Amino acid sequence: MPHLPVRLTIGQLSERSGVPPTTLRYYEERGLISSERTSGNQRRYHRGTLRRLAFISAAQRVGLTLGRIHDALATLPDNRTPTVRDWARLSEQWQDELDARIDALHRLRDRLSGCVGCGCLSLKVCGLYNQDDALAAKGPGAPLLKPASEGGL
Amino acid sequence: MPHLPVRLTIGQLSERSGVPPTTLRYYEERGLISSERTSGNQRRYHRGTLRRLAFISAAQRVGLTLGRIHDALATLPDNRTPTVRDWARLSEQWQDELDARIDALHRLRDRLSGCVGCGCLSLKVCGLYNQDDALAAKGPGAPLLKPASEGGL
DNA sequence: CTCAGACTTCAAGTTAACTAGAGGTCAAGC
DNA sequence: GCTTGACCTCTAGTTAACTTGAAGTCTGAG
């Protein structure tokens, strides 16, 4: 009863990860995951790829791009199970970024609740809109708002 | 010295908000902001539009789509300065979403630091990868990973 | 009144992250 | 040893959020 096959087919990996086969191929093209090939040219994956995929999904959920995720994953070994050390290194890299994102969210949320409650949701007072944007990098332009003596509210 | 013009041109709004004119037109097309027209068909904006834009930028920074932002902004009045009440309503709507996002980020961060430290970064133990995804809605597929008795690490 | 610069619309191009389809090959149960 | 479903590559299409460009109009300082 060998229910722990050494290598997974793309279908099995897809099934277990919830990531469509097309996307798995796409990720491979982007260098986010890797595979070996059978003599018949079919992909076979290490079971550790599941963990990589889980990580990718988690990171995407919080808004990081595949590019950034790729950079992070590049520090992990392709061919062996990452050690605690490997993950720790990755962790350090992202600590600031994640912290900044959490901060931005807190600001948005708190302004919307507490700050609204206190009536200060005004551009000239709230730090929310004038924070500089350590990450995100949504558009190329700077999201710098200079209110210049606002009127009402 | 009338340095508080009642209406802003698209250039002025762009200058002050940091959002390119093309994007401002795009936002208007998407219904995120609105404008009045001069007799010569040029756009003129309420100064309150600055606040709307600031809000849009802030929300985008934390990963919300223009669609969701639109829905939220739709609850604000177009033609008058929003009251504290208006913003409070919007706030309530987003509270859960923002909380969930903050949660997801905390999980990702904490797993990468604390959890890595304790050596438990394993799919079968960590909640990180199996959380259900209340928001994000990145892809259509479900990011549901079912580890099924993992091997190493 | 003129004219440079800011504005207008409309159509098309761009990037990220996929997704779909065509046309062909591989693998495994009977 | 054959057939069926899973797999392969490659090209092209999709959506979100913009950006670029062409061709023409408006505004306001002089």
CSV table of C-alpha atoms (C1' of nucleotides) in Angstrom, one decimal:
chain,number,residue,atom,x,y,z
A,1,MET,CA,0.0,0.0,0.0
A,2,PRO,CA,2.4,2.7,-1.2
A,3,HIS,CA,0.3,5.7,-0.5
A,4,LEU,CA,3.3,8.0,-0.4
A,5,PRO,CA,4.5,8.1,-4.0
A,6,VAL,CA,7.9,9.6,-4.2
A,7,ARG,CA,7.0,11.9,-7.1
A,8,LEU,CA,3.7,13.5,-8.0
A,9,THR,CA,2.2,13.9,-11.4
A,10,ILE,CA,0.9,17.3,-12.4
A,11,GLY,CA,-2.6,16.1,-11.9
A,12,GLN,CA,-1.9,14.9,-8.4
A,13,LEU,CA,-0.1,18.0,-7.5
A,14,SER,CA,-3.0,20.1,-8.8
A,15,GLU,CA,-5.5,18.0,-6.9
A,16,ARG,CA,-3.7,18.3,-3.7
A,17,SER,CA,-2.8,22.0,-4.0
A,18,GLY,CA,-5.9,23.3,-5.6
A,19,VAL,CA,-3.8,25.0,-8.2
A,20,PRO,CA,-4.8,24.1,-11.8
A,21,PRO,CA,-2.3,22.3,-14.0
A,22,THR,CA,-2.1,25.2,-16.4
A,23,THR,CA,-1.1,27.4,-13.5
A,24,LEU,CA,1.5,24.9,-12.3
A,25,ARG,CA,3.1,25.0,-15.8
A,26,TYR,CA,2.9,28.7,-15.7
A,27,TYR,CA,4.6,28.8,-12.3
A,28,GLU,CA,7.3,26.6,-13.6
A,29,GLU,CA,7.8,28.9,-16.6
A,30,ARG,CA,8.1,31.8,-14.2
A,31,GLY,CA,10.6,29.8,-12.2
A,32,LEU,CA,8.5,29.5,-9.0
A,33,ILE,CA,8.6,25.8,-8.9
A,34,SER,CA,10.5,23.1,-10.8
A,35,SER,CA,10.0,19.5,-11.9
A,36,GLU,CA,11.8,16.5,-13.3
A,37,ARG,CA,10.7,14.7,-16.4
A,38,THR,CA,9.9,11.1,-17.1
A,39,SER,CA,11.4,9.4,-20.1
A,40,GLY,CA,8.2,10.3,-21.8
A,41,ASN,CA,8.6,14.0,-21.0
A,42,GLN,CA,6.0,14.2,-18.3
A,43,ARG,CA,6.5,16.3,-15.2
A,44,ARG,CA,7.1,14.7,-11.9
A,45,TYR,CA,7.2,16.8,-8.7
A,46,HIS,CA,8.9,16.5,-5.4
A,47,ARG,CA,6.4,16.4,-2.6
A,48,GLY,CA,8.0,19.5,-1.2
A,49,THR,CA,6.5,21.4,-4.0
A,50,LEU,CA,3.2,21.3,-2.1
A,51,ARG,CA,4.8,23.4,0.5
A,52,ARG,CA,6.2,25.8,-2.0
A,53,LEU,CA,2.7,26.2,-3.5
A,54,ALA,CA,1.2,26.7,-0.2
A,55,PHE,CA,3.6,29.4,0.5
A,56,ILE,CA,3.0,31.0,-2.9
A,57,SER,CA,-0.8,31.0,-2.3
A,58,ALA,CA,-0.4,32.5,1.2
A,59,ALA,CA,1.9,35.2,-0.1
A,60,GLN,CA,-0.4,36.0,-3.0
A,61,ARG,CA,-3.4,36.3,-0.7
A,62,VAL,CA,-1.7,39.1,1.1
A,63,GLY,CA,-1.0,40.9,-2.1
A,64,LEU,CA,2.6,40.1,-3.0
A,65,THR,CA,3.4,39.7,-6.7
A,66,LEU,CA,4.8,36.5,-8.2
A,67,GLY,CA,7.9,38.5,-8.9
A,68,ARG,CA,8.6,39.2,-5.2
A,69,ILE,CA,7.6,35.7,-4.3
A,70,HIS,CA,10.0,34.3,-6.9
A,71,ASP,CA,12.8,36.3,-5.4
A,72,ALA,CA,12.0,35.0,-2.0
A,73,LEU,CA,11.7,31.4,-3.2
A,74,ALA,CA,14.9,31.7,-5.1
A,75,THR,CA,16.7,31.7,-1.8
A,76,LEU,CA,15.3,28.2,-1.1
A,77,PRO,CA,16.9,25.1,-2.5
A,78,ASP,CA,15.2,23.6,-5.4
A,79,ASN,CA,16.3,20.0,-5.0
A,80,ARG,CA,16.1,19.4,-1.3
A,81,THR,CA,13.7,20.0,1.4
A,82,PRO,CA,14.3,23.5,2.8
A,83,THR,CA,15.7,23.6,6.3
A,84,VAL,CA,14.5,25.7,9.1
A,85,ARG,CA,17.5,27.9,8.3
A,86,ASP,CA,16.3,28.4,4.8
A,87,TRP,CA,12.9,29.5,5.8
A,88,ALA,CA,14.4,31.7,8.5
A,89,ARG,CA,16.4,33.6,5.9
A,90,LEU,CA,13.4,34.1,3.8
A,91,SER,CA,11.5,35.2,6.9
A,92,GLU,CA,14.0,38.0,7.6
A,93,GLN,CA,13.8,39.3,4.1
A,94,TRP,CA,10.1,39.7,4.3
A,95,GLN,CA,9.7,40.9,7.9
A,96,ASP,CA,9.9,44.5,7.0
A,97,GLU,CA,7.6,44.2,4.1
A,98,LEU,CA,5.0,42.3,5.9
A,99,ASP,CA,5.2,44.6,8.9
A,100,ALA,CA,4.7,47.6,6.6
A,101,ARG,CA,1.7,46.0,5.0
A,102,ILE,CA,0.2,45.2,8.3
A,103,ASP,CA,0.8,48.8,9.4
A,104,ALA,CA,-0.9,50.2,6.3
A,105,LEU,CA,-3.9,48.0,6.9
A,106,HIS,CA,-4.1,49.0,10.6
A,107,ARG,CA,-4.0,52.6,9.6
A,108,LEU,CA,-6.8,52.2,7.1
A,109,ARG,CA,-8.9,50.3,9.5
A,110,ASP,CA,-8.3,52.5,12.4
A,111,ARG,CA,-9.0,55.7,10.5
A,112,LEU,CA,-12.2,54.3,9.3
A,113,SER,CA,-13.4,53.3,12.8
A,114,GLY,CA,-11.7,55.2,15.6
A,115,CYS,CA,-10.6,58.1,13.6
A,116,VAL,CA,-14.0,58.5,12.0
A,117,GLY,CA,-15.5,58.3,15.5
A,118,CYS,CA,-13.4,61.2,16.6
A,119,GLY,CA,-14.3,63.2,13.6
A,120,CYS,CA,-10.8,63.7,12.5
A,121,LEU,CA,-11.0,62.1,9.1
A,122,SER,CA,-9.6,65.1,7.4
A,123,LEU,CA,-6.7,65.1,5.1
A,124,LYS,CA,-4.8,67.8,7.0
A,125,VAL,CA,-4.9,65.9,10.2
A,126,CYS,CA,-4.8,62.2,9.4
A,127,GLY,CA,-1.5,60.5,8.8
A,128,LEU,CA,-3.3,57.9,6.8
A,129,TYR,CA,-3.1,59.6,3.4
A,130,ASN,CA,0.4,61.1,3.7
A,131,GLN,CA,2.3,58.0,4.8
A,132,ASP,CA,5.0,57.2,2.4
A,133,ASP,CA,4.6,54.0,0.6
A,134,ALA,CA,7.4,51.6,1.5
A,135,LEU,CA,6.0,48.8,-0.5
A,136,ALA,CA,2.8,48.2,-2.5
A,137,ALA,CA,4.3,50.0,-5.5
A,138,LYS,CA,1.0,49.8,-7.3
A,139,GLY,CA,1.4,52.4,-9.9
A,140,PRO,CA,4.6,54.1,-10.9
A,141,GLY,CA,3.4,57.5,-9.7
A,142,ALA,CA,3.9,58.7,-6.2
A,143,PRO,CA,0.8,58.6,-4.1
A,144,LEU,CA,1.8,61.7,-2.3
A,145,LEU,CA,-1.1,64.0,-1.4
A,146,LYS,CA,-0.5,67.5,-0.2
A,147,PRO,CA,-3.8,68.8,1.0
A,148,ALA,CA,-2.9,72.5,1.1
A,149,SER,CA,-5.4,73.8,3.7
A,150,GLU,CA,-8.6,71.8,3.2
A,151,GLY,CA,-12.0,73.3,3.6
A,152,GLY,CA,-14.9,71.6,5.3
A,153,LEU,CA,-15.5,68.5,7.4
B,1,MET,CA,-5.4,86.2,-3.4
B,2,PRO,CA,-8.0,83.5,-4.0
B,3,HIS,CA,-5.7,80.5,-3.4
B,4,LEU,CA,-8.7,78.2,-2.7
B,5,PRO,CA,-10.4,77.9,-6.1
B,6,VAL,CA,-13.8,76.4,-5.8
B,7,ARG,CA,-13.2,73.9,-8.6
B,8,LEU,CA,-10.1,72.1,-9.7
B,9,THR,CA,-9.0,71.4,-13.3
B,10,ILE,CA,-7.9,67.9,-14.0
B,11,GLY,CA,-4.3,69.1,-14.1
B,12,GLN,CA,-4.6,70.7,-10.7
B,13,LEU,CA,-6.3,67.6,-9.2
B,14,SER,CA,-3.6,65.4,-10.7
B,15,GLU,CA,-0.8,67.6,-9.4
B,16,ARG,CA,-2.3,67.6,-5.9
B,17,SER,CA,-3.2,64.0,-5.7
B,18,GLY,CA,-0.3,62.5,-7.6
B,19,VAL,CA,-2.7,60.6,-9.8
B,20,PRO,CA,-2.1,61.1,-13.5
B,21,PRO,CA,-4.9,62.8,-15.5
B,22,THR,CA,-5.4,59.7,-17.6
B,23,THR,CA,-6.0,57.7,-14.5
B,24,LEU,CA,-8.4,60.3,-13.3
B,25,ARG,CA,-10.4,60.0,-16.5
B,26,TYR,CA,-10.3,56.3,-16.1
B,27,TYR,CA,-11.6,56.5,-12.5
B,28,GLU,CA,-14.4,58.6,-13.7
B,29,GLU,CA,-15.3,56.1,-16.4
B,30,ARG,CA,-15.3,53.5,-13.7
B,31,GLY,CA,-17.6,55.6,-11.6
B,32,LEU,CA,-15.1,56.1,-8.7
B,33,ILE,CA,-15.1,59.9,-9.0
B,34,SER,CA,-17.2,62.5,-10.8
B,35,SER,CA,-16.8,65.9,-12.3
B,36,GLU,CA,-18.7,68.8,-13.7
B,37,ARG,CA,-18.1,70.3,-17.1
B,38,THR,CA,-17.3,73.8,-18.2
B,39,SER,CA,-19.2,75.3,-21.1
B,40,GLY,CA,-16.2,74.2,-23.1
B,41,ASN,CA,-16.6,70.5,-22.0
B,42,GLN,CA,-13.6,70.5,-19.6
B,43,ARG,CA,-13.7,68.7,-16.3
B,44,ARG,CA,-13.9,70.6,-13.0
B,45,TYR,CA,-13.6,68.8,-9.7
B,46,HIS,CA,-14.9,69.4,-6.2
B,47,ARG,CA,-12.1,69.7,-3.8
B,48,GLY,CA,-13.6,66.8,-1.9
B,49,THR,CA,-12.4,64.6,-4.8
B,50,LEU,CA,-9.0,64.9,-3.3
B,51,ARG,CA,-10.2,63.0,-0.2
B,52,ARG,CA,-11.9,60.4,-2.4
B,53,LEU,CA,-8.7,59.9,-4.3
B,54,ALA,CA,-6.7,59.6,-1.1
B,55,PHE,CA,-9.1,57.0,0.1
B,56,ILE,CA,-8.8,55.1,-3.2
B,57,SER,CA,-5.0,55.1,-3.0
B,58,ALA,CA,-5.0,53.9,0.6
B,59,ALA,CA,-7.4,51.2,-0.2
B,60,GLN,CA,-5.5,50.1,-3.2
B,61,ARG,CA,-2.3,50.0,-1.3
B,62,VAL,CA,-3.7,47.3,0.9
B,63,GLY,CA,-4.8,45.3,-2.1
B,64,LEU,CA,-8.5,46.1,-2.6
B,65,THR,CA,-9.8,46.1,-6.2
B,66,LEU,CA,-11.3,49.2,-7.8
B,67,GLY,CA,-14.5,47.2,-7.9
B,68,ARG,CA,-14.7,46.9,-4.2
B,69,ILE,CA,-13.6,50.4,-3.7
B,70,HIS,CA,-16.3,51.6,-6.1
B,71,ASP,CA,-18.9,49.7,-4.1
B,72,ALA,CA,-17.8,51.4,-0.9
B,73,LEU,CA,-17.5,54.8,-2.4
B,74,ALA,CA,-21.0,54.4,-3.9
B,75,THR,CA,-22.4,54.8,-0.4
B,76,LEU,CA,-20.8,58.2,-0.2
B,77,PRO,CA,-22.6,61.2,-1.6
B,78,ASP,CA,-21.3,62.5,-4.9
B,79,ASN,CA,-22.3,66.1,-4.6
B,80,ARG,CA,-21.7,67.0,-1.0
B,81,THR,CA,-18.9,66.6,1.5
B,82,PRO,CA,-19.4,63.3,3.2
B,83,THR,CA,-20.4,63.5,6.8
B,84,VAL,CA,-18.9,61.5,9.7
B,85,ARG,CA,-21.9,59.3,9.4
B,86,ASP,CA,-21.2,58.6,5.8
B,87,TRP,CA,-17.7,57.4,6.5
B,88,ALA,CA,-18.8,55.4,9.5
B,89,ARG,CA,-21.2,53.5,7.3
B,90,LEU,CA,-18.4,52.7,4.9
B,91,SER,CA,-16.2,51.8,7.8
B,92,GLU,CA,-18.6,49.2,9.1
B,93,GLN,CA,-18.8,47.6,5.7
B,94,TRP,CA,-15.1,47.1,5.5
B,95,GLN,CA,-14.3,46.3,9.1
B,96,ASP,CA,-14.5,42.5,8.5
B,97,GLU,CA,-12.6,42.6,5.3
B,98,LEU,CA,-9.8,44.6,6.7
B,99,ASP,CA,-9.7,42.5,9.9
B,100,ALA,CA,-9.4,39.4,7.8
B,101,ARG,CA,-6.6,40.8,5.8
B,102,ILE,CA,-4.7,41.9,8.8
B,103,ASP,CA,-5.2,38.4,10.2
B,104,ALA,CA,-3.9,36.8,7.1
B,105,LEU,CA,-0.8,39.0,7.1
B,106,HIS,CA,-0.2,38.3,10.8
B,107,ARG,CA,-0.4,34.6,10.1
B,108,LEU,CA,2.0,34.8,7.2
B,109,ARG,CA,4.5,36.9,9.2
B,110,ASP,CA,4.2,34.9,12.4
B,111,ARG,CA,4.6,31.6,10.7
B,112,LEU,CA,7.7,32.9,9.0
B,113,SER,CA,9.3,34.1,12.2
B,114,GLY,CA,7.9,32.4,15.3
B,115,CYS,CA,6.7,29.3,13.7
B,116,VAL,CA,9.8,28.8,11.7
B,117,GLY,CA,11.7,29.2,14.9
B,118,CYS,CA,9.8,26.5,16.6
B,119,GLY,CA,10.3,24.2,13.6
B,120,CYS,CA,6.6,23.7,12.9
B,121,LEU,CA,6.5,25.1,9.4
B,122,SER,CA,4.9,22.0,8.2
B,123,LEU,CA,1.7,21.8,6.3
B,124,LYS,CA,0.0,19.3,8.5
B,125,VAL,CA,0.4,21.5,11.6
B,126,CYS,CA,0.2,25.1,10.5
B,127,GLY,CA,-3.1,26.8,10.1
B,128,LEU,CA,-1.5,29.3,7.7
B,129,TYR,CA,-2.1,27.2,4.6
B,130,ASN,CA,-5.5,25.9,5.4
B,131,GLN,CA,-7.2,29.0,6.5
B,132,ASP,CA,-10.2,29.7,4.4
B,133,ASP,CA,-10.0,32.7,2.3
B,134,ALA,CA,-12.8,35.2,3.3
B,135,LEU,CA,-11.5,37.8,1.0
B,136,ALA,CA,-8.6,38.1,-1.4
B,137,ALA,CA,-10.4,36.3,-4.1
B,138,LYS,CA,-7.3,36.3,-6.2
B,139,GLY,CA,-8.0,33.5,-8.5
B,140,PRO,CA,-11.2,31.7,-9.1
B,141,GLY,CA,-10.0,28.3,-7.8
B,142,ALA,CA,-10.0,27.4,-4.2
B,143,PRO,CA,-6.6,27.7,-2.4
B,144,LEU,CA,-7.4,24.7,-0.3
B,145,LEU,CA,-4.5,22.5,0.5
B,146,LYS,CA,-5.0,19.1,1.9
B,147,PRO,CA,-1.6,17.9,2.9
B,148,ALA,CA,-2.5,14.2,3.3
B,149,SER,CA,0.2,13.0,5.7
B,150,GLU,CA,3.3,14.9,4.7
B,151,GLY,CA,6.7,13.4,4.8
B,152,GLY,CA,9.8,15.3,6.0
B,153,LEU,CA,10.8,18.5,7.6
C,1,DC,C1',-7.3,88.7,-30.5
C,2,DT,C1',-4.0,85.4,-30.6
C,3,DC,C1',-1.6,81.3,-29.5
C,4,DA,C1',0.8,78.0,-26.4
C,5,DG,C1',-0.4,74.9,-23.3
C,6,DA,C1',-4.0,72.4,-21.1
C,7,DC,C1',-7.7,70.0,-22.2
C,8,DT,C1',-11.0,66.7,-25.0
C,9,DT,C1',-12.3,61.8,-27.0
C,10,DC,C1',-11.3,57.5,-28.9
C,11,DA,C1',-8.6,53.6,-30.0
C,12,DA,C1',-5.0,50.8,-29.1
C,13,DG,C1',-1.1,49.1,-26.4
C,14,DT,C1',1.0,47.2,-21.8
C,15,DT,C1',1.8,44.2,-17.7
C,16,DA,C1',0.5,40.6,-14.5
C,17,DA,C1',-1.5,36.5,-13.8
C,18,DC,C1',-3.8,33.4,-15.6
C,19,DT,C1',-7.0,30.5,-18.8
C,20,DA,C1',-8.5,28.1,-23.1
C,21,DG,C1',-7.9,25.5,-27.2
C,22,DA,C1',-5.7,22.9,-30.8
C,23,DG,C1',-3.2,19.1,-32.1
C,24,DG,C1',-0.4,15.6,-30.7
C,25,DT,C1',2.0,12.0,-27.1
C,26,DC,C1',2.2,8.9,-23.0
C,27,DA,C1',0.7,5.3,-19.6
C,28,DA,C1',-1.9,1.8,-17.7
C,29,DG,C1',-5.8,-1.3,-17.2
C,30,DC,C1',-8.1,-4.9,-19.8
D,1,DG,C1',-1.5,-4.2,-27.9
D,2,DC,C1',-5.0,-1.1,-27.7
D,3,DT,C1',-7.7,2.5,-26.2
D,4,DT,C1',-8.8,6.3,-23.0
D,5,DG,C1',-7.6,9.7,-20.1
D,6,DA,C1',-3.8,12.3,-18.5
D,7,DC,C1',-0.1,14.6,-20.2
D,8,DC,C1',2.8,17.6,-23.6
D,9,DT,C1',3.8,22.2,-26.3
D,10,DC,C1',2.4,26.4,-28.4
D,11,DT,C1',-0.5,30.1,-29.5
D,12,DA,C1',-3.8,33.1,-28.3
D,13,DG,C1',-7.4,35.0,-25.4
D,14,DT,C1',-9.0,37.3,-20.7
D,15,DT,C1',-9.3,40.7,-16.9
D,16,DA,C1',-7.7,44.5,-14.1
D,17,DA,C1',-5.7,48.7,-14.1
D,18,DC,C1',-3.7,51.6,-16.5
D,19,DT,C1',-0.7,54.1,-20.3
D,20,DT,C1',0.1,56.0,-24.9
D,21,DG,C1',-0.9,58.3,-29.0
D,22,DA,C1',-3.4,60.7,-32.5
D,23,DA,C1',-6.2,64.4,-33.8
D,24,DG,C1',-8.7,68.0,-32.5
D,25,DT,C1',-10.7,71.9,-28.9
D,26,DC,C1',-10.6,75.2,-25.0
D,27,DT,C1',-8.6,78.8,-21.8
D,28,DG,C1',-6.2,82.6,-20.3
D,29,DA,C1',-1.9,85.5,-20.2
D,30,DG,C1',-0.2,89.1,-23.1
